[in-house]
Each structure stands twice: as C-alpha cells, then as structure tokens.
XYZ file of C-alpha atoms in Angstrom:
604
model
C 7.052 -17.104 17.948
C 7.592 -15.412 21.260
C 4.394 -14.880 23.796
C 4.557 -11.242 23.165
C 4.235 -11.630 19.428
C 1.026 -13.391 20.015
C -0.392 -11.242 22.329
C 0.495 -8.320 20.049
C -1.341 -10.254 16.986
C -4.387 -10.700 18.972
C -5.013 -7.583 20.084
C -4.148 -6.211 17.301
C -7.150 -8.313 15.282
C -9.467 -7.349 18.210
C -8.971 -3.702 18.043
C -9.280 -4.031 14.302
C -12.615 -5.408 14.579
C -14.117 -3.372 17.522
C -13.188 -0.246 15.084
C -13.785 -1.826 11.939
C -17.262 -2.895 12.247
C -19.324 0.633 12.891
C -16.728 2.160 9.812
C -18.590 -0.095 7.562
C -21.333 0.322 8.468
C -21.195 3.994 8.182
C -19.724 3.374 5.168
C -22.908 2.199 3.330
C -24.602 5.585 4.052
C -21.248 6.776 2.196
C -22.330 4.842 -0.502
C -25.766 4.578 -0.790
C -25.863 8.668 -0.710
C -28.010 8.776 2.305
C -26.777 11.673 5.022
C -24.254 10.601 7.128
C -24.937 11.203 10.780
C -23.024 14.054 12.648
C -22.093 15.213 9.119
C -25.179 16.953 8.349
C -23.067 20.458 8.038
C -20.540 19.007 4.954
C -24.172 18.143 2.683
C -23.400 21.875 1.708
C -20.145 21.668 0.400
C -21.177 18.332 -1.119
C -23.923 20.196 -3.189
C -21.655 23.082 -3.782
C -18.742 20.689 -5.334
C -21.520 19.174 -7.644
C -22.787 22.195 -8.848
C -19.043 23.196 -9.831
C -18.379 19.982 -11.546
C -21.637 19.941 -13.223
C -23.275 16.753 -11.800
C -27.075 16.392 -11.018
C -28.474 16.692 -7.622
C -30.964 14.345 -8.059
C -29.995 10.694 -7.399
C -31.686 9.725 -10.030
C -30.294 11.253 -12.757
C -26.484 10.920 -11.434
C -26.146 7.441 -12.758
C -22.494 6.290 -15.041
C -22.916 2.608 -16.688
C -19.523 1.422 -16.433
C -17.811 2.952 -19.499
C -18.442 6.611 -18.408
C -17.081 5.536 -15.013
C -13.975 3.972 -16.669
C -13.594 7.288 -18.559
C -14.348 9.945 -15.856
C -11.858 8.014 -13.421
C -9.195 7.739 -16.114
C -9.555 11.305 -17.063
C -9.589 12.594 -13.054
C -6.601 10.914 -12.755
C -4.526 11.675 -15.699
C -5.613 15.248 -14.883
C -4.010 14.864 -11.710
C -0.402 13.033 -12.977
C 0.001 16.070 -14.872
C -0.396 18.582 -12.042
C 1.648 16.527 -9.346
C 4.336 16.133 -12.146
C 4.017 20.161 -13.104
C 4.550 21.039 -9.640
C 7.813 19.127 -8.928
C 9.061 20.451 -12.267
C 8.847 24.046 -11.088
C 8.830 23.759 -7.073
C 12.039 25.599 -6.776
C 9.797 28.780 -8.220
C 6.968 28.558 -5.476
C 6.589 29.493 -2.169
C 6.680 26.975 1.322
C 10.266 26.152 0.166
C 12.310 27.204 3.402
C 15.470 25.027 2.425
C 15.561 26.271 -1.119
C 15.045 22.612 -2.544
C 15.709 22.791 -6.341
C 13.331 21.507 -9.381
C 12.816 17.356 -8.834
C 14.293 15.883 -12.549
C 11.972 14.855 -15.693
C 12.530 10.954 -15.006
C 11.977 11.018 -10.992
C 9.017 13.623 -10.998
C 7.743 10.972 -13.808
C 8.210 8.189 -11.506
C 6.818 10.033 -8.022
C 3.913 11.233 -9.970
C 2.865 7.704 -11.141
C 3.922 6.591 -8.137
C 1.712 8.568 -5.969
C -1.729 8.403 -8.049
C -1.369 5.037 -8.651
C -1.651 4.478 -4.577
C 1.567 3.155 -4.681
C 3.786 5.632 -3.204
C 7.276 4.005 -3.948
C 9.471 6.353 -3.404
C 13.206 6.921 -5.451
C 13.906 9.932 -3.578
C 14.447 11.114 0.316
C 11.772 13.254 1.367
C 13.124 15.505 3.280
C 16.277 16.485 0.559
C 13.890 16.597 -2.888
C 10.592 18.192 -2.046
C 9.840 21.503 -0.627
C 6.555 22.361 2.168
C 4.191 23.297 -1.015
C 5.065 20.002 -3.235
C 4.542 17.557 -0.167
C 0.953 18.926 0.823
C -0.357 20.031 -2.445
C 1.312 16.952 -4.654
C 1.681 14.389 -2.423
C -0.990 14.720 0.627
C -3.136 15.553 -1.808
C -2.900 12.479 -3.781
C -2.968 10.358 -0.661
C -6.577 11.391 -0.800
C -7.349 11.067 -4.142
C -6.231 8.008 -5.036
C -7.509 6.605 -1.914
C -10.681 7.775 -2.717
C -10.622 6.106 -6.601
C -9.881 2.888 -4.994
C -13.136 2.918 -2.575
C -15.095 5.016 -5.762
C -14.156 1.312 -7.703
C -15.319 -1.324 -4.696
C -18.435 0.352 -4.081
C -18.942 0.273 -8.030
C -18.572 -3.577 -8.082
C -20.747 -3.987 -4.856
C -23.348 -2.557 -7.048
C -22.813 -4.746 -9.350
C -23.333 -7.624 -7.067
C -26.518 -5.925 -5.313
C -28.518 -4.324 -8.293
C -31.141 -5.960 -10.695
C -30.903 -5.534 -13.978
C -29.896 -2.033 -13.554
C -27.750 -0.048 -16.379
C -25.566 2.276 -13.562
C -22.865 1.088 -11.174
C -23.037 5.162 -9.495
C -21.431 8.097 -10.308
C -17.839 8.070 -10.002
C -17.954 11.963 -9.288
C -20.577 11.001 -6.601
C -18.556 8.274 -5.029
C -15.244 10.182 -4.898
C -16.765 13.334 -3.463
C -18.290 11.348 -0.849
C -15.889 9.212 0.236
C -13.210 12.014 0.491
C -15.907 14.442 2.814
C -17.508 11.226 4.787
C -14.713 8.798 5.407
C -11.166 9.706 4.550
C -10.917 13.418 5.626
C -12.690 13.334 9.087
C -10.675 10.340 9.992
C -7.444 12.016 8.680
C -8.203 14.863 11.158
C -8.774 12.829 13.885
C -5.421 10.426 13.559
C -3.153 13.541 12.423
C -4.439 15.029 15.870
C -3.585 11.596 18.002
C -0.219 11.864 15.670
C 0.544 15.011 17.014
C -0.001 14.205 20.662
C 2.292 11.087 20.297
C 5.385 13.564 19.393
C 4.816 13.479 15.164
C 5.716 17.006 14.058
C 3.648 19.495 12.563
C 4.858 22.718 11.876
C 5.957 24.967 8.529
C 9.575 25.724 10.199
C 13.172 25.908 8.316
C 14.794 22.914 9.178
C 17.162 23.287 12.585
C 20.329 23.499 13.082
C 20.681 22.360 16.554
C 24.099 21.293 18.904
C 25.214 17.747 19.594
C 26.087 16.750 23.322
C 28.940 14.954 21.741
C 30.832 15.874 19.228
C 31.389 13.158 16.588
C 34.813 12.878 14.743
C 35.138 11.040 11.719
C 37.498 10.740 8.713
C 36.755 11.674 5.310
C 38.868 11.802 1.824
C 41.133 15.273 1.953
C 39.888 16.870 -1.713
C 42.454 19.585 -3.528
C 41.342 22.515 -5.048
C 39.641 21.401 -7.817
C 37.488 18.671 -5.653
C 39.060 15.858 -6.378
C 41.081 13.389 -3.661
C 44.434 14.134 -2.691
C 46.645 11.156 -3.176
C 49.819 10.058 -1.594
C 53.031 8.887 -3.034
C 51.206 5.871 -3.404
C 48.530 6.554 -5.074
C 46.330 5.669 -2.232
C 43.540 8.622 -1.071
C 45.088 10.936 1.835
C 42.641 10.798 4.535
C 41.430 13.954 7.217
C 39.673 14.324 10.683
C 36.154 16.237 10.987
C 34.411 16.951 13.745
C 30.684 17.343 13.718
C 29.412 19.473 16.448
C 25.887 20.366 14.967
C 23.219 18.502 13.419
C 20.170 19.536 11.048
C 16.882 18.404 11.783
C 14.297 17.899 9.205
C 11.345 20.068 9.802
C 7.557 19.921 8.231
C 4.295 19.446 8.429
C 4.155 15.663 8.784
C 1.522 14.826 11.086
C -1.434 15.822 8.232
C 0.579 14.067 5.552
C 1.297 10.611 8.010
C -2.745 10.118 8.691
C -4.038 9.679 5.021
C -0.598 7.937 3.621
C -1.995 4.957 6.394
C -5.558 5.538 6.221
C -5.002 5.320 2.670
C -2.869 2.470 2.202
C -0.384 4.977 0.245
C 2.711 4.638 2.538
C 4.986 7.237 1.428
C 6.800 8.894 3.830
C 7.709 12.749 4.302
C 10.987 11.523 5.547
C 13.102 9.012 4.124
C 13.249 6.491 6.594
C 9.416 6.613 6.632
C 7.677 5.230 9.754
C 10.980 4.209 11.047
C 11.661 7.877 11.699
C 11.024 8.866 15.271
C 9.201 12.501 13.864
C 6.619 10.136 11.943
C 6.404 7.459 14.246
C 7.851 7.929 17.736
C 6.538 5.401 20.264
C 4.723 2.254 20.691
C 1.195 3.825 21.224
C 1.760 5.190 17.579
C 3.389 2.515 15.771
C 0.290 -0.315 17.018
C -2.397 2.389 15.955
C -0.676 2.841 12.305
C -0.658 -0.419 11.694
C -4.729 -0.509 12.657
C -5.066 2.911 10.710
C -3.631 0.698 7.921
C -6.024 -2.252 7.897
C -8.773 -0.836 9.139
C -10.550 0.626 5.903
C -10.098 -2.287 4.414
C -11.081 -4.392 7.264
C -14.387 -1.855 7.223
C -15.526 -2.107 3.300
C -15.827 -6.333 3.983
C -18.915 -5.145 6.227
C -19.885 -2.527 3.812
C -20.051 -4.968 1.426
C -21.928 -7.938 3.414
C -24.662 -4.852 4.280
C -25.310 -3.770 0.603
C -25.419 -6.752 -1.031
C -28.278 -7.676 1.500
C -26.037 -10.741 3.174
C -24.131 -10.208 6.562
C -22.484 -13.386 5.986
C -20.855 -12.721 3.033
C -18.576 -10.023 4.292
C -17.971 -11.842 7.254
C -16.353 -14.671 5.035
C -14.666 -12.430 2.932
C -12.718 -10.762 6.084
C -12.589 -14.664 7.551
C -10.178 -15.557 4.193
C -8.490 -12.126 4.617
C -8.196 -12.904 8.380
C -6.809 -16.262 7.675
C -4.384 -15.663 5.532
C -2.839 -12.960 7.169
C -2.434 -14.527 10.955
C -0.736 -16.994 8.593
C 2.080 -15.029 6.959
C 2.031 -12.969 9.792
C 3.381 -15.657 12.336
C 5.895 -17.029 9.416
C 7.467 -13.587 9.449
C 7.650 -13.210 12.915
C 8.998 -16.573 13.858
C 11.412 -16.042 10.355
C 12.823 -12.700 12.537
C 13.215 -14.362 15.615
C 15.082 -17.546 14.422
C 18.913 -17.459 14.999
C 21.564 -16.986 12.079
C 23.471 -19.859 12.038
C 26.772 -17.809 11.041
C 26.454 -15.663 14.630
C 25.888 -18.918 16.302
C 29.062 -20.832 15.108
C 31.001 -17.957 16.536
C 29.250 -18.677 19.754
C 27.018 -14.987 19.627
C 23.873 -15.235 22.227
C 20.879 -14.326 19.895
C 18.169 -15.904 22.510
C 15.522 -13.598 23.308
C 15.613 -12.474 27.484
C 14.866 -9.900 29.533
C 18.073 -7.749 28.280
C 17.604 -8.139 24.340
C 15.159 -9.287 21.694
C 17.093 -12.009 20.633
C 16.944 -13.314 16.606
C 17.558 -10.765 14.178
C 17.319 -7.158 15.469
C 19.422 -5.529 12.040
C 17.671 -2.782 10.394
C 15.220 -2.563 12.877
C 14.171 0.177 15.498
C 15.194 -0.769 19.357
C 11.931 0.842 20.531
C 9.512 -1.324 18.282
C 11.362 -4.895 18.617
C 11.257 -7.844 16.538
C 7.362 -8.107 17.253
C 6.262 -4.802 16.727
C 8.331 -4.710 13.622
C 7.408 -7.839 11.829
C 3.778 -7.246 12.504
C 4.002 -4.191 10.763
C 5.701 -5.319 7.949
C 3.244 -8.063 7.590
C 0.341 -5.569 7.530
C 1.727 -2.880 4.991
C 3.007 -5.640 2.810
C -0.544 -7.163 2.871
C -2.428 -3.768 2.525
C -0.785 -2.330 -0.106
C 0.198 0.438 2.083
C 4.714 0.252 1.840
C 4.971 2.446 4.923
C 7.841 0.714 6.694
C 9.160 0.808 10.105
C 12.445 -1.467 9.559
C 14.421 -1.888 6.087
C 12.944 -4.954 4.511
C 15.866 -5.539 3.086
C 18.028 -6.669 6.521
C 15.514 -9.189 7.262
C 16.206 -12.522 7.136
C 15.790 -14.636 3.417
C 12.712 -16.184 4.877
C 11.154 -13.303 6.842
C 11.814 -11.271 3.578
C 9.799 -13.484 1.197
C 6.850 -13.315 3.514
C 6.432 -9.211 2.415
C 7.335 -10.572 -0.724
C 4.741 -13.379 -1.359
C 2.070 -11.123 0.620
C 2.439 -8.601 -2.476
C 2.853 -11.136 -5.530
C -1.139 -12.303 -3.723
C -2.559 -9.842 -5.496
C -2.703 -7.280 -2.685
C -6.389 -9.056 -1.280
C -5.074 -9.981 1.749
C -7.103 -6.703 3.018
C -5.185 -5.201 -0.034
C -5.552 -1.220 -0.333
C -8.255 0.707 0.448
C -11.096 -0.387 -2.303
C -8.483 -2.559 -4.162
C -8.392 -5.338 -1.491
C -12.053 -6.159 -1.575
C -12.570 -5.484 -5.077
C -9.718 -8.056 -6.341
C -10.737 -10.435 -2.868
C -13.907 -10.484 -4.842
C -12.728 -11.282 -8.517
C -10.902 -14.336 -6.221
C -14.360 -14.912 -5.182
C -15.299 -15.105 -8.777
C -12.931 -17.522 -9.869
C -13.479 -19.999 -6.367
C -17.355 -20.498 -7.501
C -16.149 -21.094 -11.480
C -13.683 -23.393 -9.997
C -16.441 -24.894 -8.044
C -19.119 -24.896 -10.568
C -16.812 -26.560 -13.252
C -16.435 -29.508 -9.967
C -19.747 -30.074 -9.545
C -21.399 -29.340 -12.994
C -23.163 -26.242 -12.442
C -23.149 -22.813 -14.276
C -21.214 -21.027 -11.529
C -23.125 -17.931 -9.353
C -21.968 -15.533 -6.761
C -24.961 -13.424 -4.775
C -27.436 -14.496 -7.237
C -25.489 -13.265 -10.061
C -24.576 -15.697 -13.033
C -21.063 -16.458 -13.742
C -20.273 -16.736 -17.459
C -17.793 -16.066 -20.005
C -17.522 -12.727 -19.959
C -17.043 -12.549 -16.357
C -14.460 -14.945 -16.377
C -12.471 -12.954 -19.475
C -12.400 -9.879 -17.329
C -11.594 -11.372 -14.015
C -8.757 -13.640 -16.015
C -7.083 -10.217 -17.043
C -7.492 -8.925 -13.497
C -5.329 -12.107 -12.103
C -2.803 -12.378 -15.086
C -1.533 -8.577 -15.071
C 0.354 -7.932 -11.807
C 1.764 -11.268 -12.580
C 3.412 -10.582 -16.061
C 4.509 -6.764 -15.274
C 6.580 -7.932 -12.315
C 8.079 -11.376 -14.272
C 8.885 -9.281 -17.240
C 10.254 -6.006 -15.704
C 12.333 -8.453 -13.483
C 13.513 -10.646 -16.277
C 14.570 -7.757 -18.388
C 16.146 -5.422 -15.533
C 18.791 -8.666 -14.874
C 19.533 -9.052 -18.145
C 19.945 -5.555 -19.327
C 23.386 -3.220 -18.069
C 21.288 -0.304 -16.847
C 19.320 -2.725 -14.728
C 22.050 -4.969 -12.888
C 23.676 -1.620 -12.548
C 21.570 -0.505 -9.755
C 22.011 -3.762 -7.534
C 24.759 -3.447 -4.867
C 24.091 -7.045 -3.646
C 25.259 -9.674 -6.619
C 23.829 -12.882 -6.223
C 20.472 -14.604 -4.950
C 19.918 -11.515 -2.943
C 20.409 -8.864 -5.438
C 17.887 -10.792 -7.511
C 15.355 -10.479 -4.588
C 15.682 -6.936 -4.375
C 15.154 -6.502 -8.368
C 12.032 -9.044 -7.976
C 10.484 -7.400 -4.520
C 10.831 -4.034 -6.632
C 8.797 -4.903 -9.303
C 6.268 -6.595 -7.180
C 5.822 -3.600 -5.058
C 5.238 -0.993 -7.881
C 2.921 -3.408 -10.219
C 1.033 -4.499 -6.864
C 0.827 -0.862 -5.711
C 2.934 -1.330 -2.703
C 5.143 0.577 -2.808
C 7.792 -0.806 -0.189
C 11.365 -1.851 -1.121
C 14.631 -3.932 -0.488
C 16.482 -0.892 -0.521
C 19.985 -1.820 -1.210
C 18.620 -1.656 -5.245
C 19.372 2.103 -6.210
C 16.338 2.616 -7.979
C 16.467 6.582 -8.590
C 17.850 6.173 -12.356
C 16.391 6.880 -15.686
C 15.951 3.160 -16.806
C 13.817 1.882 -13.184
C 12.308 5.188 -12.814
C 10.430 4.357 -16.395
C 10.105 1.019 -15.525
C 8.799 0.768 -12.590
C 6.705 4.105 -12.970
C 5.309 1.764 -16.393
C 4.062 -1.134 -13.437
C 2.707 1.026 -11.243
C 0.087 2.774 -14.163
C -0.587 -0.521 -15.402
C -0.702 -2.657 -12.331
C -3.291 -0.233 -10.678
C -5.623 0.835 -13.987
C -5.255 -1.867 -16.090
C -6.765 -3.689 -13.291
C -9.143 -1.172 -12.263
C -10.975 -1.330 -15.758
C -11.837 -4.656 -15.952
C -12.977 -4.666 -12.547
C -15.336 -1.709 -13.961
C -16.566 -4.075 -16.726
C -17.461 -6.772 -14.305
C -19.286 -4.449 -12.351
C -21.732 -3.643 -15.445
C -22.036 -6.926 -16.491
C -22.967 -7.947 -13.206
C -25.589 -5.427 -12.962
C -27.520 -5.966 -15.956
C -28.384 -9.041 -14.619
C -30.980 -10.599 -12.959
C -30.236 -11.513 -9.609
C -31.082 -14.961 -8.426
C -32.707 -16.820 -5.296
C -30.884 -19.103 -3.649
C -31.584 -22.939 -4.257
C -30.937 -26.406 -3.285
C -28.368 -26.793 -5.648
C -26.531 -23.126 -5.004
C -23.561 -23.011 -3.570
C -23.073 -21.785 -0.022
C -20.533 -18.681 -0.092
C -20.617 -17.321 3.826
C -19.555 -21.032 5.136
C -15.973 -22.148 6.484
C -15.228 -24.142 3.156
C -15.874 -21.229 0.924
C -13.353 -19.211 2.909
C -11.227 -22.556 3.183
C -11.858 -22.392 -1.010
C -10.997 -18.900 -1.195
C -7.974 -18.787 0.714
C -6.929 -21.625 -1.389
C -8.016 -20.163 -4.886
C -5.789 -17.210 -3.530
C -2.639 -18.890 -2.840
C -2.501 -21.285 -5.338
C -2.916 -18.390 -8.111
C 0.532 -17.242 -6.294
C 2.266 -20.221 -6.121
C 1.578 -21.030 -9.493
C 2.973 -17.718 -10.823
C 5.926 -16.641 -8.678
C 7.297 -20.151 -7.514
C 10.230 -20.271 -10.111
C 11.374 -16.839 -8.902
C 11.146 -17.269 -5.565
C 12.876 -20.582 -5.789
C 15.979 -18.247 -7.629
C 16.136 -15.325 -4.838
C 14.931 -16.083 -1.170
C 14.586 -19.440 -1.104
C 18.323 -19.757 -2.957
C 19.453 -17.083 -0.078
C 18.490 -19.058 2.872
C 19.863 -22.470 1.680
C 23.413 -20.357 1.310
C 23.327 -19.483 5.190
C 23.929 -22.929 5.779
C 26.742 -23.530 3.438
C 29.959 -23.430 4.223
C-alpha cells in the first residue's frame, strides 16, 4: 500500500463517522415515530399518505406482528415489479422519450425489474441506449427509494425485536416505509443531487447532443453490399473501408436526482453505462470520495440507531467495530492487490513503480483522474455495501484484487451491507457468535436479554444458507449448460470468475459485475433475475420471523454468567463467525477461478 492509499482510508473512516453518528441518531426519531426536528412541515403529508392507504393515526393501533409485515412488504413490492416491468414494456408509447428509445424485451424488463426492487440494480443493459427520461425516473429512481426504504422498514423491525418485552408488534411496515422515505432518504437525496450538480453531474430533460470533435477520428470498418452483408475479396477475406468521425453524441438526462438515492441507497445502478466511471455521473475527486461516504454512510448510521433503541450504546458501537474491521481489512488487500506489479510487464522490462509521473501497478480499466487508490477504495466499499456502483471495470483488476469484491459479496453483504440489510444480517451473525459461544461454555445462548433457542437458530440458519446455495447452484449449472458458457468471452479460470462474481452479485444484491460475461440473454436474464428475488426476500422473511419471536419474549438482565457483547472479543468473535461462514462455503470455488488465475501469471 502506497501513503496516499492510507491517508485516503483514514479519512475516509473519519468523515464516515463525524456524519454517521447524528444520522443515527436522528434516525431513532425515524423510527420510534416521534417528530423529526426541522421536519415539522412533512407531519402533513405523512398523515395525508396514511389516510390514503388506510392506516391508523394513532400509534397505538398501527401495530403488524410479523406475518402481516411479511405480507404487506411482499405485496408492496410485487405491486411494484409489475409496474416497473409494465412501464419498460410500453415506454416507446409515453412521453420524456427524446431519442425515441423502443419497448425494453419480455426477458430484460423481467430481469431490470427484479433487479431494481430487489436493491440490486444489476444491470444487462446500457442506460443511456434502452431506457427513455420517463422509465429512468418513474421505474428506476423510483425504486431506488423504495427498495431502500424496505430494507431500513426490515432493520428497524428486528431492532424491535431485540428492544421490546413481550410485545406482539414489530411496527407497521406502512409506518416504517413512509417514514423513512419523508425523514431520511428523500431530504438527503436532495441535498447530495444538489452537491452532484455543483461538481459537474448533469441534470437536465435535453435530446441527447450532437456536438463536433476537435479531431477528427478515422477508423476502418467492414465495407457491407447492398443487402448488409460484408463485401469479400477474391479471397474470401472481408474488404475493409476508411470512416471518419467528425461528430460525437452525448448522452443527455436527468442524472444528478437519479445518482443521489442509487448511493444513498446502496442500489448502484447507473443512468449511464459505465456508471460512476462516467465523467456526467461522477466527474472529479470531490465527488467520487463523497459517493463512496454517501454509500456507507446509512449503513454506518443504523449501527447507532440500533445501539440507541435497544437501550445499549455499546452494542452498536461493536457492531460498526466488526464492520469497521473487516472492511480496513479487505480494503488494504485490494489496494495493495492493484498496486502490485504483473510479472508478465516486468519480464519485458515495463516500469510499473508508482512516482511522481504515473500510478504505477495496474492502472487497466481504471479512470486516470481517480487512480489506483481512489479506485480500489471504492470498489471495496460498493462491493461491501451492497451498492454495485462502480468506478473501474472489476473485471481488469488483477486475480487477487478481483476476489477481494468477490469474497466481500459471498460475506453475506454485513460488512455495512445495504441500507437495512447490512445490520439486519450483521445481527443474525450476531445470533449465531453467542450460540456458538453458549454451546462453548454451556449456557443457553442470549443476545440483549433475549433468549436464543431453536427457533431462532432455524430462521437465522436459512438466513446464512440461501445466498450461499443460489450463487453455487446458478454457477454450477450456467458452466455446465450451452446457453450459459455461451455468454463467457474469457475461457478458462477467468471466465469461471466472471460466471461465479455474477451470481454472487445478484443473490447478494450487489449488483456489480466482471463484465466480459454477456449477461443480457434469455437464459441469465431468468437466472440471475431468479437470485436476486430470492437472495433479497427469502432472506428478508426469516429475518421478519426472528423479529417476532424475539419480541414475544421476555427480555433479560444481565448476569454474572452473561456474556459480554459490546467488548473487543465479541467483535474479535463476530468478525470471525463472519468469515469463517465464507470460507467454509465459497473456498472450493474460489480455489477454481481467482486463486487458479493468479497462480497462471506466474507460469510460463
């Protein structure tokens, strides 16, 4: 690692948790339903939205045991899948469509929708060439918020869990959305789409432009007949012609509004293509190091929302200490992974030292401006939050610095995870550490005061196992089947990684991706559109059913015998509980892609 990437890291954790700290705890007014201060003028619309969708006004009378939540968040969301998927079926029909962008196909508007209310945002498609003005903000941005919101809606359901007594209700899902969206994700969308904007991100409903080059670029191309197909010579090879390009067309839109929430959110789905490596979504240095804090910093936030309601500062501070830990971990392997030199470059005598006049190590697929620091950094936080905004192509970094995003995912996305989903599957870790540790010292296991037992443990168990055996199975199958080796343009250890970092993105709710797979076909837009449903609500529901155990129960003082859970060995035991779970699952398939890869650079 180079001085500047540890300076970068640093203040990048201390800017985190200057912001991070007075988020949460605004957050628990958010939660509790108290008013939020400086928001006193939104407790109208608030009412107004309840009366619409029928739900009580008094507190009292608003509360959802865990089933009705389950149901109403299921429903909300299905709801939505089939609106975002109407609307790209018939956006060639609706207005805000300047460049006449045609009607998205049944199997990518299939994928895209799961895609984008699963949080997951992996995207099969280029922006800027499938979806018109009206699909972007009214599909997509929309969703951003939405399924944002569902994950917070979730982790303040468990919290409740944690802090009530004997209580039937984990909140009102209604309730929780509502709030969260007015209190937390909308004002601070506002505010970063604004900074956005100052930093050069575009915002604007304009027909894209067709603007003039100050040099003109010739190139050659295949000479086509009449009919459109190549001209060949007398010997059978394809006659070649000279263009010259003396225009370009720039991709216009409003981007700034849709950029905020897909960080904030952890969705990470870009308007254009090349996502935050694009200069109109990302442009300097100021924006790049406050998207990767707009990333984490919800996240970051809820650990001190949750150490306020369940009555124990502590306990959120050693949840974000095994986050924390973790991260500066895989963090520094990634960076010190991009800056290493390839051993190929170096036999042919190339300088890849780092100096004044270049970043040194491996600079492919990355953006000039950002560097090797900058870049890694960020690829390290959206990989760990759940977030798949990129700023580089994953997929040129080295084997090593590749797994890192990899592994990060195949956690379990609690390394800060998403918004809501990090803390809420941090805490079903948490659940498993004090089993783990009750089984060791002969106790029946509790966490806050709350028992442990076998129902617990069933429910947490299918939280664990599930990302696990979508991304193993849809990996196993897509290399042995024709349609899925079809889509891999790099054979070998490396085309394996990019089937394997595919899968682990959409069942993790990533979202990121080795691009070289071509992923925009019938068979992995069912697929992986199958991981991403499954990976985010199959999860969410037994996280639901802890939540209601948990609350019918009595909650416990603290005794001699009790386990301390705010210490340095429970976040030592958590951080372990965490990485052994993904050792023990993904090992054998690492061992066959990235690991395989890098042992090949130094054959000869």
């Amino acid at each position: 690692m180079t001085t500047q990437s540890i300076l970068l890291l640093l203040l990048f954790l201390a800017v985190l948790l200057a912001l991070s700290w007075p988020l949460g705890i605004l957050m628990v007014r958010v939660a509790d339903g108290r008013p939020v201060p400086g928001f006193g003028w939104l407790a109208g619309v608030e009412r107004l939205l309840y009366r619409a969708a029928g739900v009580p006004l008094d507190q009292e009378k608003q509360g959802m045991g865990w089933k009705a939540y389950a149901i109403a968040l299921l429903v909300f969301n299905t709801v939505g899948a089939v609106f975002t998927y109407a609307i790209q079926r018939v956006q060639a029909w609706l207005p805000l469509n300047p460049q006449n962008m045609g009607n998205v196909s049944p199997d990518s508007s299939f994928n895209t929708t799961v895609s984008f209310v699963a949080n997951t945002n992996w995207q099969g498609y280029g922006g800027e060439q499938t979806m018109s003005y009206l699909t972007q903000m009214l599909g997509m941005t929309c969703q951003n918020f939405f399924s944002a919101a569902t994950g917070i809606a979730v982790a303040f359901a468990l919290i409740r869990g944690f802090s009530s007594r004997s209580a039937k209700s984990i909140g009102n899902f209604w309730v929780d959305m509502t709030r969260s969206t007015l209190y937390v994700l909308l004002p601070l969308s506002v505010i970063f789409a604004v900074f956005l904007t100052g930093q050069g991100v575009i915002q604007n409903m304009s027909a894209y432009k067709e603007v003039s080059l100050l040099d003109p670029v010739t190139y050659t191309v295949p000479k086509t007949g009449a009919d459109g197909q190549p001209v060949l010579d007398a010997k059978g090879q394809a006659v070649t012609e000279e263009q010259t390009a003396t225009t370009q067309t720039l991709a216009m839109g409003p981007v700034a509004s849709q950029e905020a929430i897909k960080l904030l959110g952890t969705n990470g789905g870009g308007f254009f293509n090349a996502n935050s490596a694009h200069p109109y979504e990302n442009p300097t240095a100021l924006s790049n190091f406050f998207e990767m804090i707009a990333i984490f910093v919800i996240p970051a936030a809820l650990c001190f929302t949750f150490g306020q309601m369940v009555g124990d500062r502590r306990q959120g501070w050693a949840v974000l200490g095994a986050m924390t830990l973790l991260f500066v971990v895989a963090a520094c392997a990634v960076m010190s992974a991009e800056q290493q030199i390839h051993p190929a470059l170096q036999a042919m005598g190339v300088d890849q030292g780092s100096s004044a006049l270049q970043a040194g190590g491996n600079m492919e697929g990355k953006e000039t401006r950002f560097g090797i620091s900058a870049t890694t950094l960020f690829a390290a936080v959206t990989t760990a939050a759940s977030c798949g905004a990129v700023n580089a192509m994953h997929d040129s970094f080295t084997p090593l610095g590749g797994m890192v995003p990899m592994l990060l995912m195949q956690l379990g996305e609690v390394v800060f995870g998403g918004v809501g989903s990090g803390l809420y599957g941090m805490l079903v870790f948490a659940i498993l550490a004090v089993f783990i540790a009750g089984l060791m010292i002969g106790r029946t296991p509790e966490y806050l005061g709350k028992k442990i037992q076998s129902y617990e443990m069933k429910m947490s168990s299918i939280v664990i196992l599930v990302t696990p055996t979508l991304v193993l199975l849809g990996t196993a199958l897509s290399v042995m089947l024709d349609v899925g080796k079809a889509g891999v343009a790099n054979p070998g250890a490396h085309g394996f990684s990019e089937i394997l970092y595919a899968f682990s993105s959409a069942a993790n709710n990533n979202g990121s991706a080795f691009a070289g797979l071509s992923a925009n076909t019938p068979y992995y837009n069912v697929m992986l559109a199958i991981a991403m449903w499954f990976g985010r609500f199959a999860v969410i529901v037994p996280v639901l059913a802890i939540a209601g155990s948990l609350a019918g129960k009595q909650r416990l003082q603290a005794n001699s015998g009790t386990m301390p859970t705010h210490g340095p060995m429970f976040i030592g035991l958590l951080a372990g509980i965490v990485v052994l779970v993904g050792v023990l699952n993904y090992v054998p398939s690492l061992a066959l892609g990235p690991v395989v890869e890098h042992l090949q650079m130094y054959m000869k």
